[in-house]
mmCIF file of C-alpha atoms in Angstrom:
data_model
loop_
_atom_site.group_PDB
_atom_site.id
_atom_site.type_symbol
_atom_site.label_atom_id
_atom_site.label_comp_id
_atom_site.label_asym_id
_atom_site.label_seq_id
_atom_site.Cartn_x
_atom_site.Cartn_y
_atom_site.Cartn_z
ATOM 1 C CA MET A 1 209.305 11.659 -22.701
ATOM 2 C CA ALA A 2 212.440 9.716 -21.802
ATOM 3 C CA GLU A 3 213.857 10.303 -25.305
ATOM 4 C CA GLN A 4 213.617 14.052 -24.773
ATOM 5 C CA GLN A 5 215.599 13.977 -21.578
ATOM 6 C CA GLU A 6 219.186 15.069 -22.296
ATOM 7 C CA GLN A 7 220.729 14.297 -18.929
ATOM 8 C CA THR A 8 221.273 10.707 -17.926
ATOM 9 C CA ALA A 9 221.301 9.238 -14.422
ATOM 10 C CA PRO A 10 222.189 11.780 -11.745
ATOM 11 C CA ASP A 11 225.819 11.994 -10.707
ATOM 12 C CA ALA A 12 225.957 12.901 -7.008
ATOM 13 C CA MET A 13 229.406 14.505 -7.255
ATOM 14 C CA MET A 14 228.375 16.671 -10.211
ATOM 15 C CA THR A 15 225.291 17.700 -8.249
ATOM 16 C CA ARG A 16 227.459 18.698 -5.285
ATOM 17 C CA ILE A 17 229.825 20.621 -7.553
ATOM 18 C CA GLY A 18 226.803 22.372 -9.054
ATOM 19 C CA GLN A 19 225.585 23.344 -5.593
ATOM 20 C CA ALA A 20 228.945 24.955 -4.817
ATOM 21 C CA VAL A 21 228.833 26.744 -8.180
ATOM 22 C CA MET A 22 225.411 28.127 -7.226
ATOM 23 C CA LEU A 23 226.858 29.424 -3.957
ATOM 24 C CA HIS A 24 229.587 31.193 -5.891
ATOM 25 C CA HIS A 25 227.157 32.649 -8.403
ATOM 26 C CA GLY A 26 225.025 33.771 -5.471
ATOM 27 C CA GLY A 27 227.945 35.789 -4.132
ATOM 28 C CA ASP A 28 229.303 33.450 -1.445
ATOM 29 C CA ARG A 29 232.755 33.020 -2.905
ATOM 30 C CA GLU A 30 234.466 31.919 0.317
ATOM 31 C CA GLU A 31 231.903 29.230 1.094
ATOM 32 C CA ALA A 32 232.052 27.991 -2.493
ATOM 33 C CA ARG A 33 235.848 27.845 -2.369
ATOM 34 C CA GLY A 34 235.700 25.881 0.896
ATOM 35 C CA ARG A 35 233.224 23.393 -0.532
ATOM 36 C CA PHE A 36 235.265 23.015 -3.703
ATOM 37 C CA LEU A 37 238.352 22.248 -1.618
ATOM 38 C CA ASP A 38 236.424 19.648 0.392
ATOM 39 C CA LEU A 39 235.118 18.065 -2.815
ATOM 40 C CA TRP A 40 238.612 18.105 -4.313
ATOM 41 C CA SER A 41 239.844 16.169 -1.268
ATOM 42 C CA GLU A 42 237.129 13.564 -1.879
ATOM 43 C CA ILE A 43 237.785 13.294 -5.599
ATOM 44 C CA GLY A 44 241.555 13.223 -5.289
ATOM 45 C CA GLU A 45 244.260 13.892 -7.865
ATOM 46 C CA ASP A 46 243.512 10.581 -9.581
ATOM 47 C CA GLY A 47 239.726 10.680 -9.349
ATOM 48 C CA ASP A 48 237.150 10.775 -12.116
ATOM 49 C CA PRO A 49 238.495 13.152 -14.798
ATOM 50 C CA LEU A 50 235.039 14.658 -15.418
ATOM 51 C CA HIS A 51 234.736 15.538 -11.749
ATOM 52 C CA ARG A 52 238.279 16.911 -11.594
ATOM 53 C CA CYS A 53 237.872 18.909 -14.807
ATOM 54 C CA THR A 54 234.574 20.425 -13.742
ATOM 55 C CA LEU A 55 235.603 21.199 -10.188
ATOM 56 C CA ALA A 56 238.981 22.699 -11.161
ATOM 57 C CA HIS A 57 237.314 24.728 -13.906
ATOM 58 C CA TYR A 58 234.966 26.364 -11.407
ATOM 59 C CA MET A 59 237.465 26.475 -8.541
ATOM 60 C CA ALA A 60 239.636 28.761 -10.674
ATOM 61 C CA ASP A 61 236.911 31.411 -10.488
ATOM 62 C CA THR A 62 237.101 31.548 -6.704
ATOM 63 C CA GLN A 63 240.808 32.361 -6.580
ATOM 64 C CA ASP A 64 242.130 35.752 -5.542
ATOM 65 C CA ASP A 65 245.631 35.241 -6.897
ATOM 66 C CA PRO A 66 246.001 34.950 -10.707
ATOM 67 C CA SER A 67 248.724 32.317 -10.240
ATOM 68 C CA ASP A 68 246.311 30.168 -8.225
ATOM 69 C CA GLU A 69 243.617 30.668 -10.858
ATOM 70 C CA LEU A 70 246.078 29.528 -13.523
ATOM 71 C CA ALA A 71 246.991 26.431 -11.495
ATOM 72 C CA TRP A 72 243.324 25.395 -11.246
ATOM 73 C CA ASP A 73 242.695 26.090 -14.934
ATOM 74 C CA LEU A 74 245.726 23.946 -15.793
ATOM 75 C CA ARG A 75 244.293 21.138 -13.640
ATOM 76 C CA ALA A 76 241.015 21.430 -15.565
ATOM 77 C CA LEU A 77 242.830 21.164 -18.896
ATOM 78 C CA SER A 78 244.882 18.199 -17.706
ATOM 79 C CA ALA A 79 241.746 16.376 -16.557
ATOM 80 C CA ALA A 80 239.992 17.149 -19.867
ATOM 81 C CA ASP A 81 242.907 15.536 -21.677
ATOM 82 C CA GLU A 82 242.122 12.309 -19.781
ATOM 83 C CA LEU A 83 238.406 12.423 -20.607
ATOM 84 C CA GLY A 84 236.680 10.471 -23.301
ATOM 85 C CA ASP A 85 233.374 11.304 -24.905
ATOM 86 C CA ASP A 86 231.845 8.159 -23.441
ATOM 87 C CA ARG A 87 232.365 9.466 -19.885
ATOM 88 C CA VAL A 88 231.095 12.942 -20.762
ATOM 89 C CA GLU A 89 228.028 11.481 -22.465
ATOM 90 C CA GLU A 90 227.264 9.473 -19.330
ATOM 91 C CA HIS A 91 226.698 12.815 -17.643
ATOM 92 C CA HIS A 92 224.914 14.563 -20.498
ATOM 93 C CA ARG A 93 224.222 13.102 -23.924
ATOM 94 C CA SER A 94 224.672 16.386 -25.763
ATOM 95 C CA LEU A 95 228.217 16.971 -24.487
ATOM 96 C CA ALA A 96 231.498 16.090 -26.152
ATOM 97 C CA VAL A 97 234.868 16.657 -24.533
ATOM 98 C CA ARG A 98 236.235 18.452 -27.609
ATOM 99 C CA ALA A 99 233.683 21.205 -27.000
ATOM 100 C CA PHE A 100 235.330 21.909 -23.622
ATOM 101 C CA TYR A 101 238.600 23.049 -25.181
ATOM 102 C CA PRO A 102 237.641 26.474 -26.549
ATOM 103 C CA SER A 103 236.579 27.616 -23.088
ATOM 104 C CA LEU A 104 239.440 25.877 -21.274
ATOM 105 C CA HIS A 105 242.017 27.538 -23.513
ATOM 106 C CA LEU A 106 240.200 30.885 -23.366
ATOM 107 C CA ASN A 107 240.345 30.775 -19.573
ATOM 108 C CA LEU A 108 244.049 29.953 -19.652
ATOM 109 C CA ALA A 109 244.659 32.822 -22.076
ATOM 110 C CA ALA A 110 242.843 35.194 -19.712
ATOM 111 C CA ASP A 111 244.951 33.896 -16.804
ATOM 112 C CA TYR A 112 248.148 34.535 -18.720
ATOM 113 C CA VAL A 113 246.975 38.051 -19.608
ATOM 114 C CA LYS A 114 246.479 38.751 -15.893
ATOM 115 C CA LEU A 115 249.999 37.510 -15.265
ATOM 116 C CA GLY A 116 251.463 39.679 -18.039
ATOM 117 C CA ARG A 117 252.452 36.668 -20.156
ATOM 118 C CA SER A 118 251.190 37.767 -23.573
ATOM 119 C CA ASP A 119 252.960 35.068 -25.589
ATOM 120 C CA ALA A 120 251.406 32.284 -23.511
ATOM 121 C CA ALA A 121 248.037 34.050 -23.735
ATOM 122 C CA ARG A 122 248.275 34.223 -27.529
ATOM 123 C CA SER A 123 249.228 30.547 -27.695
ATOM 124 C CA HIS A 124 246.122 29.521 -25.768
ATOM 125 C CA LEU A 125 243.956 31.901 -27.769
ATOM 126 C CA ARG A 126 245.174 30.187 -30.956
ATOM 127 C CA ARG A 127 244.219 26.842 -29.433
ATOM 128 C CA ALA A 128 240.836 28.193 -28.392
ATOM 129 C CA ARG A 129 240.242 29.645 -31.859
ATOM 130 C CA GLY A 130 241.321 26.356 -33.444
ATOM 131 C CA ALA A 131 238.777 24.417 -31.398
ATOM 132 C CA VAL A 132 235.707 26.644 -31.914
ATOM 133 C CA GLY A 133 234.503 24.420 -34.737
ATOM 134 C CA PHE A 134 233.434 21.936 -32.070
ATOM 135 C CA LEU A 135 231.066 24.462 -30.483
ATOM 136 C CA GLY A 136 227.427 24.532 -31.360
ATOM 137 C CA ASP A 137 225.887 27.291 -33.391
ATOM 138 C CA ASP A 138 224.019 28.561 -30.363
ATOM 139 C CA ARG A 139 224.161 31.228 -27.686
ATOM 140 C CA TYR A 140 226.919 29.479 -25.790
ATOM 141 C CA GLY A 141 229.110 28.918 -28.862
ATOM 142 C CA ASP A 142 228.526 32.475 -30.046
ATOM 143 C CA GLY A 143 229.496 33.769 -26.618
ATOM 144 C CA VAL A 144 232.753 31.825 -26.478
ATOM 145 C CA ARG A 145 233.665 32.925 -30.007
ATOM 146 C CA ALA A 146 232.923 36.543 -29.087
ATOM 147 C CA ALA A 147 235.025 36.316 -25.908
ATOM 148 C CA ILE A 148 237.940 34.921 -27.899
ATOM 149 C CA GLY A 149 237.614 37.832 -30.297
ATOM 150 C CA ARG A 150 237.525 40.358 -27.461
ATOM 151 C CA LEU A 151 240.624 38.923 -25.849
ATOM 152 C CA GLU A 152 242.412 38.877 -29.207
ATOM 153 C CA LEU A 153 241.585 42.571 -29.630
ATOM 154 C CA ARG A 154 242.751 43.296 -26.110
ATOM 155 C CA LEU A 155 246.076 41.576 -26.741
ATOM 156 C CA ASP A 156 246.452 43.517 -29.978
ATOM 157 C CA GLY A 157 245.985 46.738 -28.016
ATOM 158 C CA GLU A 158 242.570 47.543 -29.440
ATOM 159 C CA GLY A 159 240.372 46.261 -26.629
ATOM 160 C CA PRO A 160 239.680 47.342 -23.063
ATOM 161 C CA ALA A 161 242.582 46.965 -20.673
ATOM 162 C CA GLU A 162 240.543 46.130 -17.576
ATOM 163 C CA GLY A 163 238.654 42.998 -16.632
ATOM 164 C CA THR A 164 238.855 39.567 -18.080
ATOM 165 C CA PRO A 165 236.616 37.929 -20.597
ATOM 166 C CA GLY A 166 233.716 36.127 -19.103
ATOM 167 C CA GLU A 167 233.996 37.112 -15.476
ATOM 168 C CA GLY A 168 230.858 37.770 -13.551
ATOM 169 C CA PRO A 169 227.837 35.946 -12.274
ATOM 170 C CA GLY A 170 225.996 35.453 -15.565
ATOM 171 C CA ARG A 171 227.663 32.339 -16.945
ATOM 172 C CA PHE A 172 226.524 29.746 -19.371
ATOM 173 C CA GLY A 173 225.321 26.483 -17.982
ATOM 174 C CA GLY A 174 223.362 23.754 -19.569
ATOM 175 C CA PRO A 175 219.732 23.569 -20.507
ATOM 176 C CA GLY A 176 217.648 25.029 -17.730
ATOM 177 C CA GLY A 177 220.698 26.696 -16.198
ATOM 178 C CA GLU A 178 222.168 23.601 -14.547
ATOM 179 C CA THR A 179 225.890 23.248 -14.421
ATOM 180 C CA LEU A 180 227.177 20.665 -16.857
ATOM 181 C CA GLY A 181 230.866 21.206 -16.422
ATOM 182 C CA PRO A 182 233.138 23.191 -18.657
ATOM 183 C CA PRO A 183 232.848 25.630 -20.288
ATOM 184 C CA ARG A 184 232.625 28.033 -17.423
ATOM 185 C CA ARG A 185 232.739 31.709 -18.238
ATOM 186 C CA ARG A 186 230.109 33.748 -19.950
ATOM 187 C CA PRO A 187 231.718 36.048 -22.475
#
């Protein structure tokens, strides 16, 4: 039985982040944002990169201003750059930090689209596309690849002009629906 268990010892901070994510997915955006801010104060700018990456990744979704969303997504990317696979695997054996990058760059591309910065959006889409090889051949990986394609079409003028890829309550999590950290948005 123990061999089948993917998640390792519980991480109290990740659990608390997951609880705030559930509040947000349940429609209580303001409460989730408040809890994320409190957790961010506990973690600090120099805290555990997995905690910072995960929290910033989800905090971006609670922002009203696209510039604020971009700032949180940039924090998530910066924290991911500090992460090693050993730390990610401590949280969940099936995760690798390189698999975070397609979603992180997709989210940044979507932020830049909202801000009317097409060149920056295309740059992050190229990075997202370049990293999709690290995604699994599963529902999550297929969804991220599809969202990248939709945003590429949108930037080329062939896709819908409204909305952003992956917004909404139905997001990918880990096995059983728990929140594992990035990636965040369901395409």
